[in-house]
mmCIF file of C-alpha atoms in Angstrom:
data_model
loop_
_atom_site.group_PDB
_atom_site.id
_atom_site.type_symbol
_atom_site.label_atom_id
_atom_site.label_comp_id
_atom_site.label_asym_id
_atom_site.label_seq_id
_atom_site.Cartn_x
_atom_site.Cartn_y
_atom_site.Cartn_z
ATOM 1 C CA UNK A 1 -51.768 -91.400 -102.313
ATOM 2 C CA UNK A 2 -49.467 -92.305 -105.254
ATOM 3 C CA UNK A 3 -52.073 -91.103 -107.812
ATOM 4 C CA UNK A 4 -52.205 -87.767 -106.138
ATOM 5 C CA UNK A 5 -48.494 -87.385 -106.214
ATOM 6 C CA UNK A 6 -48.400 -88.368 -109.897
ATOM 7 C CA UNK A 7 -50.771 -85.465 -110.761
ATOM 8 C CA UNK A 8 -47.853 -83.156 -110.190
ATOM 9 C CA UNK A 9 -45.975 -83.402 -113.487
ATOM 10 C CA UNK A 10 -42.536 -82.451 -112.182
ATOM 11 C CA UNK A 11 -42.756 -84.919 -109.312
ATOM 12 C CA UNK A 12 -44.103 -87.585 -111.620
ATOM 13 C CA UNK A 13 -41.124 -87.253 -113.951
ATOM 14 C CA UNK A 14 -38.623 -87.389 -111.142
ATOM 15 C CA UNK A 15 -40.207 -90.544 -109.750
ATOM 16 C CA UNK A 16 -40.200 -92.199 -113.198
ATOM 17 C CA UNK A 17 -36.521 -91.462 -113.835
ATOM 18 C CA UNK A 18 -35.487 -92.623 -110.301
ATOM 19 C CA UNK A 19 -37.615 -95.771 -110.671
ATOM 20 C CA UNK A 20 -35.898 -96.552 -114.003
ATOM 21 C CA UNK A 21 -32.445 -95.977 -112.534
ATOM 22 C CA UNK A 22 -33.240 -98.263 -109.630
ATOM 23 C CA UNK A 23 -34.514 -100.967 -111.964
ATOM 24 C CA UNK A 24 -31.335 -100.780 -114.023
ATOM 25 C CA UNK A 25 -28.552 -100.272 -111.425
ATOM 26 C CA UNK A 26 -29.952 -102.112 -108.432
ATOM 27 C CA UNK A 27 -32.477 -104.827 -109.425
ATOM 28 C CA UNK A 28 -30.803 -105.665 -112.785
ATOM 29 C CA UNK A 29 -27.384 -105.810 -111.209
ATOM 30 C CA UNK A 30 -28.664 -108.320 -108.629
ATOM 31 C CA UNK A 31 -29.180 -110.712 -111.548
ATOM 32 C CA UNK A 32 -25.419 -110.897 -112.023
ATOM 33 C CA UNK A 33 -24.799 -112.231 -108.551
ATOM 34 C CA UNK A 34 -23.815 -115.823 -109.203
ATOM 35 C CA UNK A 35 -24.336 -116.984 -105.672
ATOM 36 C CA UNK A 36 -27.984 -115.754 -105.449
ATOM 37 C CA UNK A 37 -30.779 -118.331 -105.319
ATOM 38 C CA UNK A 38 -32.757 -118.857 -108.485
ATOM 39 C CA UNK A 39 -36.087 -118.134 -106.725
ATOM 40 C CA UNK A 40 -34.761 -114.772 -105.537
ATOM 41 C CA UNK A 41 -33.671 -113.994 -109.073
ATOM 42 C CA UNK A 42 -37.143 -114.959 -110.314
ATOM 43 C CA UNK A 43 -38.731 -112.536 -107.859
ATOM 44 C CA UNK A 44 -36.258 -109.864 -109.028
ATOM 45 C CA UNK A 45 -37.140 -110.562 -112.687
ATOM 46 C CA UNK A 46 -40.847 -110.229 -112.011
ATOM 47 C CA UNK A 47 -40.344 -106.952 -110.129
ATOM 48 C CA UNK A 48 -38.296 -105.598 -112.962
ATOM 49 C CA UNK A 49 -40.799 -106.473 -115.598
ATOM 50 C CA UNK A 50 -43.886 -105.403 -113.657
ATOM 51 C CA UNK A 51 -42.528 -102.061 -112.445
ATOM 52 C CA UNK A 52 -41.001 -101.324 -115.809
ATOM 53 C CA UNK A 53 -44.017 -102.177 -117.882
ATOM 54 C CA UNK A 54 -46.954 -101.239 -115.667
ATOM 55 C CA UNK A 55 -45.475 -98.223 -114.012
ATOM 56 C CA UNK A 56 -42.580 -96.578 -115.876
ATOM 57 C CA UNK A 57 -43.689 -97.345 -119.480
ATOM 58 C CA UNK A 58 -47.395 -96.860 -118.669
ATOM 59 C CA UNK A 59 -46.937 -93.533 -117.158
ATOM 60 C CA UNK A 60 -44.645 -92.338 -119.914
ATOM 61 C CA UNK A 61 -47.247 -93.386 -122.466
ATOM 62 C CA UNK A 62 -49.657 -90.993 -120.797
ATOM 63 C CA UNK A 63 -47.104 -88.137 -120.993
ATOM 64 C CA UNK A 64 -46.629 -88.899 -124.689
ATOM 65 C CA UNK A 65 -50.436 -88.915 -125.157
ATOM 66 C CA UNK A 66 -50.685 -85.431 -123.499
ATOM 67 C CA UNK A 67 -47.829 -83.836 -125.361
ATOM 68 C CA UNK A 68 -48.128 -85.084 -128.975
ATOM 69 C CA UNK A 69 -51.461 -83.322 -129.517
ATOM 70 C CA UNK A 70 -49.938 -79.951 -128.514
ATOM 71 C CA UNK A 71 -46.791 -80.515 -130.644
ATOM 72 C CA UNK A 72 -48.977 -81.464 -133.611
ATOM 73 C CA UNK A 73 -51.053 -78.214 -133.329
ATOM 74 C CA UNK A 74 -47.847 -76.125 -133.237
ATOM 75 C CA UNK A 75 -45.810 -77.939 -135.889
ATOM 76 C CA UNK A 76 -48.542 -79.230 -138.213
ATOM 77 C CA UNK A 77 -46.832 -82.573 -138.070
ATOM 78 C CA UNK A 78 -49.262 -85.494 -137.868
ATOM 79 C CA UNK A 79 -49.856 -86.214 -134.203
ATOM 80 C CA UNK A 80 -49.921 -89.921 -135.103
ATOM 81 C CA UNK A 81 -46.245 -89.614 -136.274
ATOM 82 C CA UNK A 82 -45.251 -87.711 -133.165
ATOM 83 C CA UNK A 83 -47.123 -90.250 -131.048
ATOM 84 C CA UNK A 84 -45.404 -93.129 -132.800
ATOM 85 C CA UNK A 85 -41.896 -91.660 -132.333
ATOM 86 C CA UNK A 86 -42.607 -91.663 -128.564
ATOM 87 C CA UNK A 87 -44.425 -94.935 -128.141
ATOM 88 C CA UNK A 88 -42.193 -96.918 -130.491
ATOM 89 C CA UNK A 89 -39.135 -95.710 -128.626
ATOM 90 C CA UNK A 90 -39.373 -98.474 -125.966
ATOM 91 C CA UNK A 91 -39.592 -101.051 -128.863
ATOM 92 C CA UNK A 92 -36.478 -99.581 -130.491
ATOM 93 C CA UNK A 93 -34.617 -99.307 -127.200
ATOM 94 C CA UNK A 94 -35.332 -102.848 -126.215
ATOM 95 C CA UNK A 95 -34.064 -104.083 -129.508
ATOM 96 C CA UNK A 96 -31.123 -101.782 -129.759
ATOM 97 C CA UNK A 97 -30.053 -102.434 -126.150
ATOM 98 C CA UNK A 98 -30.274 -106.168 -126.756
ATOM 99 C CA UNK A 99 -28.239 -105.753 -129.945
ATOM 100 C CA UNK A 100 -25.526 -103.677 -128.110
ATOM 101 C CA UNK A 101 -25.246 -106.356 -125.391
ATOM 102 C CA UNK A 102 -25.100 -108.987 -128.151
ATOM 103 C CA UNK A 103 -22.246 -107.210 -129.971
ATOM 104 C CA UNK A 104 -20.335 -106.745 -126.747
ATOM 105 C CA UNK A 105 -20.375 -110.474 -126.178
ATOM 106 C CA UNK A 106 -19.414 -111.709 -129.714
ATOM 107 C CA UNK A 107 -15.717 -112.290 -128.864
ATOM 108 C CA UNK A 108 -16.375 -113.392 -125.288
ATOM 109 C CA UNK A 109 -19.392 -115.752 -125.675
ATOM 110 C CA UNK A 110 -20.651 -116.059 -129.305
ATOM 111 C CA UNK A 111 -23.599 -118.309 -128.290
ATOM 112 C CA UNK A 112 -24.828 -115.859 -125.679
ATOM 113 C CA UNK A 113 -24.377 -113.038 -128.145
ATOM 114 C CA UNK A 114 -26.725 -114.886 -130.537
ATOM 115 C CA UNK A 115 -29.235 -115.282 -127.733
ATOM 116 C CA UNK A 116 -29.360 -111.603 -127.178
ATOM 117 C CA UNK A 117 -29.558 -110.962 -130.955
ATOM 118 C CA UNK A 118 -32.595 -113.309 -131.127
ATOM 119 C CA UNK A 119 -34.228 -111.391 -128.223
ATOM 120 C CA UNK A 120 -33.559 -108.195 -130.208
ATOM 121 C CA UNK A 121 -35.305 -109.448 -133.309
ATOM 122 C CA UNK A 122 -38.153 -111.236 -131.525
ATOM 123 C CA UNK A 123 -38.925 -108.217 -129.271
ATOM 124 C CA UNK A 124 -38.841 -105.754 -132.118
ATOM 125 C CA UNK A 125 -40.964 -107.660 -134.558
ATOM 126 C CA UNK A 126 -43.040 -109.315 -131.776
ATOM 127 C CA UNK A 127 -44.239 -105.934 -130.595
ATOM 128 C CA UNK A 128 -45.693 -105.348 -134.092
ATOM 129 C CA UNK A 129 -47.861 -108.476 -133.558
ATOM 130 C CA UNK A 130 -49.392 -107.046 -130.332
ATOM 131 C CA UNK A 131 -49.807 -103.503 -131.757
ATOM 132 C CA UNK A 132 -51.629 -104.586 -134.888
ATOM 133 C CA UNK A 133 -53.760 -107.236 -133.237
ATOM 134 C CA UNK A 134 -54.951 -104.903 -130.480
ATOM 135 C CA UNK A 135 -55.623 -102.048 -132.965
ATOM 136 C CA UNK A 136 -57.636 -104.534 -135.168
ATOM 137 C CA UNK A 137 -59.703 -105.490 -132.124
ATOM 138 C CA UNK A 138 -60.299 -101.795 -131.185
ATOM 139 C CA UNK A 139 -61.515 -100.928 -134.735
ATOM 140 C CA UNK A 140 -63.629 -104.110 -134.784
ATOM 141 C CA UNK A 141 -65.417 -103.094 -131.612
ATOM 142 C CA UNK A 142 -65.822 -99.526 -133.025
ATOM 143 C CA UNK A 143 -67.490 -101.013 -136.032
ATOM 144 C CA UNK A 144 -69.808 -103.104 -133.878
ATOM 145 C CA UNK A 145 -70.814 -99.965 -131.917
ATOM 146 C CA UNK A 146 -71.356 -98.175 -135.180
ATOM 147 C CA UNK A 147 -73.534 -100.998 -136.542
ATOM 148 C CA UNK A 148 -75.671 -101.287 -133.344
ATOM 149 C CA UNK A 149 -75.935 -97.610 -132.848
ATOM 150 C CA UNK A 150 -75.223 -97.961 -129.119
ATOM 151 C CA UNK A 151 -72.186 -98.256 -126.819
ATOM 152 C CA UNK A 152 -70.607 -101.622 -126.461
ATOM 153 C CA UNK A 153 -67.912 -102.900 -124.078
ATOM 154 C CA UNK A 154 -64.373 -102.853 -125.423
ATOM 155 C CA UNK A 155 -64.193 -106.476 -124.209
ATOM 156 C CA UNK A 156 -67.572 -108.276 -123.981
ATOM 157 C CA UNK A 157 -68.887 -108.628 -120.369
ATOM 158 C CA UNK A 158 -65.985 -106.557 -118.987
ATOM 159 C CA UNK A 159 -67.323 -103.055 -118.687
ATOM 160 C CA UNK A 160 -64.402 -101.959 -116.508
ATOM 161 C CA UNK A 161 -62.212 -101.904 -119.626
ATOM 162 C CA UNK A 162 -64.295 -99.075 -121.129
ATOM 163 C CA UNK A 163 -67.196 -98.518 -123.520
ATOM 164 C CA UNK A 164 -66.872 -97.873 -127.178
ATOM 165 C CA UNK A 165 -69.208 -95.171 -128.380
ATOM 166 C CA UNK A 166 -70.804 -95.122 -131.828
ATOM 167 C CA UNK A 167 -69.094 -92.657 -134.154
ATOM 168 C CA UNK A 168 -72.299 -90.694 -134.665
ATOM 169 C CA UNK A 169 -72.207 -89.736 -130.923
ATOM 170 C CA UNK A 170 -68.552 -88.658 -130.925
ATOM 171 C CA UNK A 171 -68.021 -84.992 -130.126
ATOM 172 C CA UNK A 172 -65.408 -84.752 -132.883
ATOM 173 C CA UNK A 173 -65.028 -86.760 -136.099
ATOM 174 C CA UNK A 174 -61.668 -87.814 -137.516
ATOM 175 C CA UNK A 175 -61.060 -86.911 -141.145
ATOM 176 C CA UNK A 176 -61.149 -89.360 -144.055
ATOM 177 C CA UNK A 177 -57.607 -88.266 -144.834
ATOM 178 C CA UNK A 178 -56.386 -89.753 -141.609
ATOM 179 C CA UNK A 179 -58.151 -92.983 -142.260
ATOM 180 C CA UNK A 180 -56.744 -93.145 -145.789
ATOM 181 C CA UNK A 181 -53.238 -92.473 -144.460
ATOM 182 C CA UNK A 182 -53.490 -95.309 -141.897
ATOM 183 C CA UNK A 183 -54.424 -97.719 -144.692
ATOM 184 C CA UNK A 184 -51.591 -96.517 -146.912
ATOM 185 C CA UNK A 185 -49.036 -96.738 -144.094
ATOM 186 C CA UNK A 186 -50.136 -100.227 -143.272
ATOM 187 C CA UNK A 187 -49.697 -101.267 -146.882
ATOM 188 C CA UNK A 188 -46.156 -99.839 -146.807
ATOM 189 C CA UNK A 189 -45.621 -101.802 -143.603
ATOM 190 C CA UNK A 190 -46.794 -104.981 -145.330
ATOM 191 C CA UNK A 191 -44.246 -104.445 -148.149
ATOM 192 C CA UNK A 192 -41.369 -103.629 -145.724
ATOM 193 C CA UNK A 193 -42.206 -106.708 -143.627
ATOM 194 C CA UNK A 194 -42.203 -108.904 -146.706
ATOM 195 C CA UNK A 195 -38.868 -107.474 -147.876
ATOM 196 C CA UNK A 196 -37.318 -108.238 -144.459
ATOM 197 C CA UNK A 197 -38.619 -111.854 -144.446
ATOM 198 C CA UNK A 198 -37.606 -112.524 -148.049
ATOM 199 C CA UNK A 199 -34.157 -110.987 -147.589
ATOM 200 C CA UNK A 200 -33.439 -113.029 -144.442
ATOM 201 C CA UNK A 201 -34.341 -116.278 -146.287
ATOM 202 C CA UNK A 202 -32.490 -115.458 -149.508
ATOM 203 C CA UNK A 203 -29.365 -113.718 -148.184
ATOM 204 C CA UNK A 204 -29.160 -114.188 -144.464
ATOM 205 C CA UNK A 205 -28.732 -118.036 -143.724
ATOM 206 C CA UNK A 206 -25.975 -118.551 -141.185
ATOM 207 C CA UNK A 207 -23.605 -121.288 -142.271
ATOM 208 C CA UNK A 208 -21.983 -122.118 -138.961
ATOM 209 C CA UNK A 209 -24.501 -122.179 -136.175
ATOM 210 C CA UNK A 210 -23.399 -121.772 -132.543
ATOM 211 C CA UNK A 211 -23.687 -124.951 -130.471
ATOM 212 C CA UNK A 212 -26.648 -123.680 -128.481
ATOM 213 C CA UNK A 213 -28.860 -123.134 -131.662
ATOM 214 C CA UNK A 214 -30.660 -126.040 -133.359
ATOM 215 C CA UNK A 215 -32.020 -125.817 -136.920
ATOM 216 C CA UNK A 216 -31.462 -123.093 -139.437
ATOM 217 C CA UNK A 217 -30.522 -119.575 -138.317
ATOM 218 C CA UNK A 218 -31.097 -116.456 -140.409
ATOM 219 C CA UNK A 219 -29.671 -112.941 -140.158
ATOM 220 C CA UNK A 220 -30.969 -109.615 -141.567
ATOM 221 C CA UNK A 221 -27.759 -108.514 -143.308
ATOM 222 C CA UNK A 222 -26.394 -104.981 -143.235
ATOM 223 C CA UNK A 223 -27.069 -103.992 -146.882
ATOM 224 C CA UNK A 224 -30.736 -104.854 -146.480
ATOM 225 C CA UNK A 225 -30.789 -103.110 -143.165
ATOM 226 C CA UNK A 226 -29.647 -99.869 -144.872
ATOM 227 C CA UNK A 227 -32.407 -100.287 -147.484
ATOM 228 C CA UNK A 228 -35.118 -100.851 -144.917
ATOM 229 C CA UNK A 229 -33.847 -97.905 -142.871
ATOM 230 C CA UNK A 230 -33.968 -95.610 -145.908
ATOM 231 C CA UNK A 231 -37.480 -96.729 -146.780
ATOM 232 C CA UNK A 232 -38.731 -96.292 -143.245
ATOM 233 C CA UNK A 233 -37.379 -92.790 -143.043
ATOM 234 C CA UNK A 234 -38.855 -91.938 -146.471
ATOM 235 C CA UNK A 235 -42.260 -93.255 -145.324
ATOM 236 C CA UNK A 236 -42.197 -91.173 -142.141
ATOM 237 C CA UNK A 237 -41.309 -88.088 -144.159
ATOM 238 C CA UNK A 238 -43.991 -88.665 -146.734
ATOM 239 C CA UNK A 239 -46.778 -88.994 -144.174
ATOM 240 C CA UNK A 240 -45.412 -86.303 -141.851
ATOM 241 C CA UNK A 241 -48.197 -83.690 -142.423
ATOM 242 C CA UNK A 242 -51.294 -83.730 -140.306
ATOM 243 C CA UNK A 243 -54.613 -84.330 -142.049
ATOM 244 C CA UNK A 244 -56.862 -83.507 -139.137
ATOM 245 C CA UNK A 245 -59.983 -81.718 -140.437
ATOM 246 C CA UNK A 246 -62.239 -82.517 -137.453
ATOM 247 C CA UNK A 247 -65.809 -81.245 -137.488
ATOM 248 C CA UNK A 248 -66.883 -80.186 -134.069
ATOM 249 C CA UNK A 249 -70.228 -81.569 -132.938
ATOM 250 C CA UNK A 250 -72.060 -80.519 -129.750
ATOM 251 C CA UNK A 251 -69.653 -77.807 -128.601
ATOM 252 C CA UNK A 252 -65.981 -77.709 -127.696
ATOM 253 C CA UNK A 253 -64.361 -80.747 -126.319
ATOM 254 C CA UNK A 254 -63.238 -79.977 -122.751
ATOM 255 C CA UNK A 255 -60.112 -81.828 -121.730
ATOM 256 C CA UNK A 256 -57.104 -81.084 -119.578
ATOM 257 C CA UNK A 257 -54.406 -79.342 -121.607
ATOM 258 C CA UNK A 258 -51.585 -78.820 -119.130
ATOM 259 C CA UNK A 259 -48.866 -78.712 -121.752
ATOM 260 C CA UNK A 260 -50.664 -76.202 -123.844
ATOM 261 C CA UNK A 261 -49.468 -73.655 -121.466
ATOM 262 C CA UNK A 262 -45.872 -74.804 -121.772
ATOM 263 C CA UNK A 263 -43.300 -73.796 -124.341
ATOM 264 C CA UNK A 264 -42.305 -76.184 -127.163
ATOM 265 C CA UNK A 265 -38.794 -76.433 -125.712
ATOM 266 C CA UNK A 266 -40.247 -77.462 -122.334
ATOM 267 C CA UNK A 267 -42.338 -80.148 -123.922
ATOM 268 C CA UNK A 268 -39.298 -81.464 -125.888
ATOM 269 C CA UNK A 269 -37.236 -81.475 -122.687
ATOM 270 C CA UNK A 270 -39.971 -83.494 -120.935
ATOM 271 C CA UNK A 271 -39.932 -85.945 -123.770
ATOM 272 C CA UNK A 272 -36.132 -86.161 -123.572
ATOM 273 C CA UNK A 273 -36.410 -87.039 -119.856
ATOM 274 C CA UNK A 274 -39.009 -89.586 -120.724
ATOM 275 C CA UNK A 275 -36.664 -91.112 -123.213
ATOM 276 C CA UNK A 276 -33.932 -91.447 -120.540
ATOM 277 C CA UNK A 277 -36.378 -93.227 -118.233
ATOM 278 C CA UNK A 278 -37.382 -95.544 -121.041
ATOM 279 C CA UNK A 279 -33.779 -96.284 -121.877
ATOM 280 C CA UNK A 280 -32.775 -97.465 -118.445
ATOM 281 C CA UNK A 281 -36.005 -99.303 -117.737
ATOM 282 C CA UNK A 282 -35.675 -101.110 -121.095
ATOM 283 C CA UNK A 283 -32.092 -102.125 -120.403
ATOM 284 C CA UNK A 284 -33.084 -103.627 -117.111
ATOM 285 C CA UNK A 285 -35.950 -105.484 -118.714
ATOM 286 C CA UNK A 286 -33.743 -106.901 -121.486
ATOM 287 C CA UNK A 287 -31.338 -108.259 -118.918
ATOM 288 C CA UNK A 288 -34.285 -109.689 -116.949
ATOM 289 C CA UNK A 289 -35.630 -111.498 -120.064
ATOM 290 C CA UNK A 290 -32.274 -113.103 -120.719
ATOM 291 C CA UNK A 291 -31.852 -114.268 -117.145
ATOM 292 C CA UNK A 292 -35.400 -115.626 -117.202
ATOM 293 C CA UNK A 293 -34.516 -117.756 -120.206
ATOM 294 C CA UNK A 294 -31.282 -118.928 -118.551
ATOM 295 C CA UNK A 295 -33.121 -120.033 -115.407
ATOM 296 C CA UNK A 296 -36.257 -121.572 -116.938
ATOM 297 C CA UNK A 297 -34.929 -122.912 -120.226
ATOM 298 C CA UNK A 298 -37.600 -121.033 -122.211
ATOM 299 C CA UNK A 299 -36.386 -120.416 -125.815
ATOM 300 C CA UNK A 300 -35.030 -116.891 -126.295
ATOM 301 C CA UNK A 301 -37.293 -116.276 -129.280
ATOM 302 C CA UNK A 302 -40.403 -117.067 -127.256
ATOM 303 C CA UNK A 303 -39.275 -114.848 -124.334
ATOM 304 C CA UNK A 304 -38.394 -112.086 -126.825
ATOM 305 C CA UNK A 305 -41.845 -112.166 -128.458
ATOM 306 C CA UNK A 306 -43.535 -112.107 -124.999
ATOM 307 C CA UNK A 307 -41.280 -109.204 -124.112
ATOM 308 C CA UNK A 308 -42.516 -107.387 -127.201
ATOM 309 C CA UNK A 309 -45.696 -106.551 -125.253
ATOM 310 C CA UNK A 310 -43.551 -104.416 -122.944
ATOM 311 C CA UNK A 311 -42.278 -102.273 -125.726
ATOM 312 C CA UNK A 312 -45.580 -101.767 -127.465
ATOM 313 C CA UNK A 313 -47.652 -101.209 -124.291
ATOM 314 C CA UNK A 314 -47.570 -97.383 -124.750
ATOM 315 C CA UNK A 315 -49.112 -97.587 -128.221
ATOM 316 C CA UNK A 316 -51.698 -100.153 -127.154
ATOM 317 C CA UNK A 317 -52.762 -97.982 -124.238
ATOM 318 C CA UNK A 318 -53.157 -94.899 -126.522
ATOM 319 C CA UNK A 319 -55.130 -96.752 -129.112
ATOM 320 C CA UNK A 320 -57.369 -98.172 -126.373
ATOM 321 C CA UNK A 321 -57.827 -94.763 -124.723
ATOM 322 C CA UNK A 322 -58.631 -93.054 -128.064
ATOM 323 C CA UNK A 323 -61.200 -95.767 -128.894
ATOM 324 C CA UNK A 324 -63.105 -95.737 -125.624
ATOM 325 C CA UNK A 325 -63.603 -91.985 -125.416
ATOM 326 C CA UNK A 326 -65.564 -89.929 -127.927
ATOM 327 C CA UNK A 327 -62.931 -87.161 -128.410
ATOM 328 C CA UNK A 328 -62.435 -87.769 -132.063
ATOM 329 C CA UNK A 329 -58.818 -89.022 -131.865
ATOM 330 C CA UNK A 330 -59.342 -92.480 -133.271
ATOM 331 C CA UNK A 331 -57.914 -91.141 -136.508
ATOM 332 C CA UNK A 332 -54.784 -90.133 -134.671
ATOM 333 C CA UNK A 333 -54.698 -93.566 -133.133
ATOM 334 C CA UNK A 334 -54.908 -95.402 -136.501
ATOM 335 C CA UNK A 335 -52.216 -93.319 -138.013
ATOM 336 C CA UNK A 336 -50.219 -93.712 -134.859
ATOM 337 C CA UNK A 337 -50.383 -97.477 -134.636
ATOM 338 C CA UNK A 338 -49.499 -97.901 -138.305
ATOM 339 C CA UNK A 339 -46.577 -95.430 -138.096
ATOM 340 C CA UNK A 340 -45.539 -96.948 -134.767
ATOM 341 C CA UNK A 341 -44.858 -100.177 -136.569
ATOM 342 C CA UNK A 342 -42.936 -98.351 -139.287
ATOM 343 C CA UNK A 343 -40.785 -96.741 -136.594
ATOM 344 C CA UNK A 344 -40.311 -100.136 -134.949
ATOM 345 C CA UNK A 345 -39.246 -101.597 -138.327
ATOM 346 C CA UNK A 346 -36.752 -98.682 -138.577
ATOM 347 C CA UNK A 347 -35.424 -99.726 -135.242
ATOM 348 C CA UNK A 348 -35.051 -103.295 -136.466
ATOM 349 C CA UNK A 349 -33.106 -102.017 -139.497
ATOM 350 C CA UNK A 350 -30.814 -100.042 -137.095
ATOM 351 C CA UNK A 351 -30.189 -103.261 -135.172
ATOM 352 C CA UNK A 352 -29.526 -105.024 -138.527
ATOM 353 C CA UNK A 353 -27.001 -102.348 -139.468
ATOM 354 C CA UNK A 354 -25.325 -102.901 -136.125
ATOM 355 C CA UNK A 355 -25.232 -106.704 -136.976
ATOM 356 C CA UNK A 356 -27.729 -107.875 -134.321
ATOM 357 C CA UNK A 357 -30.793 -109.389 -135.905
ATOM 358 C CA UNK A 358 -31.086 -113.174 -135.964
ATOM 359 C CA UNK A 359 -34.068 -115.531 -136.100
ATOM 360 C CA UNK A 360 -34.465 -119.308 -136.414
ATOM 361 C CA UNK A 361 -36.272 -120.738 -139.417
ATOM 362 C CA UNK A 362 -39.540 -121.668 -137.800
ATOM 363 C CA UNK A 363 -39.756 -118.507 -135.698
ATOM 364 C CA UNK A 364 -38.938 -116.405 -138.719
ATOM 365 C CA UNK A 365 -41.890 -117.882 -140.635
ATOM 366 C CA UNK A 366 -44.315 -117.731 -137.828
ATOM 367 C CA UNK A 367 -43.581 -114.125 -136.790
ATOM 368 C CA UNK A 368 -43.763 -112.663 -140.236
ATOM 369 C CA UNK A 369 -46.778 -114.641 -141.349
ATOM 370 C CA UNK A 370 -48.693 -113.504 -138.245
ATOM 371 C CA UNK A 371 -47.683 -109.891 -138.846
ATOM 372 C CA UNK A 372 -48.797 -109.949 -142.521
ATOM 373 C CA UNK A 373 -52.083 -111.656 -141.622
ATOM 374 C CA UNK A 374 -52.917 -109.137 -138.888
ATOM 375 C CA UNK A 375 -51.985 -106.293 -141.236
ATOM 376 C CA UNK A 376 -54.641 -107.515 -143.631
ATOM 377 C CA UNK A 377 -57.284 -107.853 -140.887
ATOM 378 C CA UNK A 378 -56.613 -104.351 -139.612
ATOM 379 C CA UNK A 379 -56.866 -102.881 -143.177
ATOM 380 C CA UNK A 380 -60.114 -104.760 -143.544
ATOM 381 C CA UNK A 381 -61.619 -103.324 -140.284
ATOM 382 C CA UNK A 382 -60.449 -99.779 -141.144
ATOM 383 C CA UNK A 383 -62.060 -100.111 -144.594
ATOM 384 C CA UNK A 384 -65.384 -101.098 -142.901
ATOM 385 C CA UNK A 385 -65.188 -98.058 -140.666
ATOM 386 C CA UNK A 386 -64.569 -95.799 -143.674
ATOM 387 C CA UNK A 387 -67.579 -97.241 -145.406
ATOM 388 C CA UNK A 388 -69.634 -96.257 -142.359
ATOM 389 C CA UNK A 389 -68.333 -92.694 -142.644
ATOM 390 C CA UNK A 390 -69.224 -92.562 -146.313
ATOM 391 C CA UNK A 391 -72.751 -93.880 -145.790
ATOM 392 C CA UNK A 392 -73.602 -91.856 -142.695
ATOM 393 C CA UNK A 393 -74.740 -88.284 -142.788
ATOM 394 C CA UNK A 394 -73.344 -86.682 -139.601
#
């Protein structure tokens, strides 16, 4: 019944916005009731996170997937960039909302303010870990399918998660320009990530830790935040043009193109409404994560990293969908996932400019080492796929 209702785009958007508002102004507000039992709050937290992630953000990811292709065709802007602006928005909002909450608490409760700042950093950078790791796995399975010459399960022995078709059987082939762009953007991301980590260690050590923080604490200071922000925007501008030169194989790809019949302004308005839904859902989820840590005693950085999967779910779903269907958009997906992490890094720089990025010494090392390692693995897998293109006569 719900799926039939969601097929109506107008009704679907109304339901998403109302759901996000209910999460923020009803369920999230319940967390502030001091007399409420902890187990009731835990149920509330679970509901906020599940509904926010697996309904609001998931459905909005599908809207973004449907609209970015149309906008790319009309504007000649890379659909991967347009896609990333939409799918990275939850990451940015989660981090920025956490930073705003943090700044509002600085005078009232400095220790709690730092907790929210740690959530902001861990969520923002943590989402990059999931994005890159999932994309590396998708490309790895694509390479396995290419090598075998037959379809393989996205996840071994779990056919329900989709089949990855060999590239030779795809109806449309992505261009080498898209593949090259994805590698170049990932290299830029590696450099930006290294700059952030080095700058935090060299210039951001906090001298007077709040009482609730043990060990060293590091901040991404405002001047470095401005530099990262400028470099992120420059990267997005440099790679803004589409390089789709798909060669059609076996006839025209038939897929639903609802938004192709709509004006550009209508599409932008739909994305604006989607952004509102993301904003309120994200704020509710940030408050839920903080309350979860307060109840369970889980370190804020761990909860923040785990919450990162919420923000990057949209991009992960799109990469997954573009890999398991032979519509030739894996090139979009690769550019999108690389650019998504640039946009997320830009969000982190905005939070830094606001004064809200903090990480402990051990968490700082682990997060950035994992990101850099996964970047290298993804570049390796993309390079293997490019070699397949160069060696195969389609």
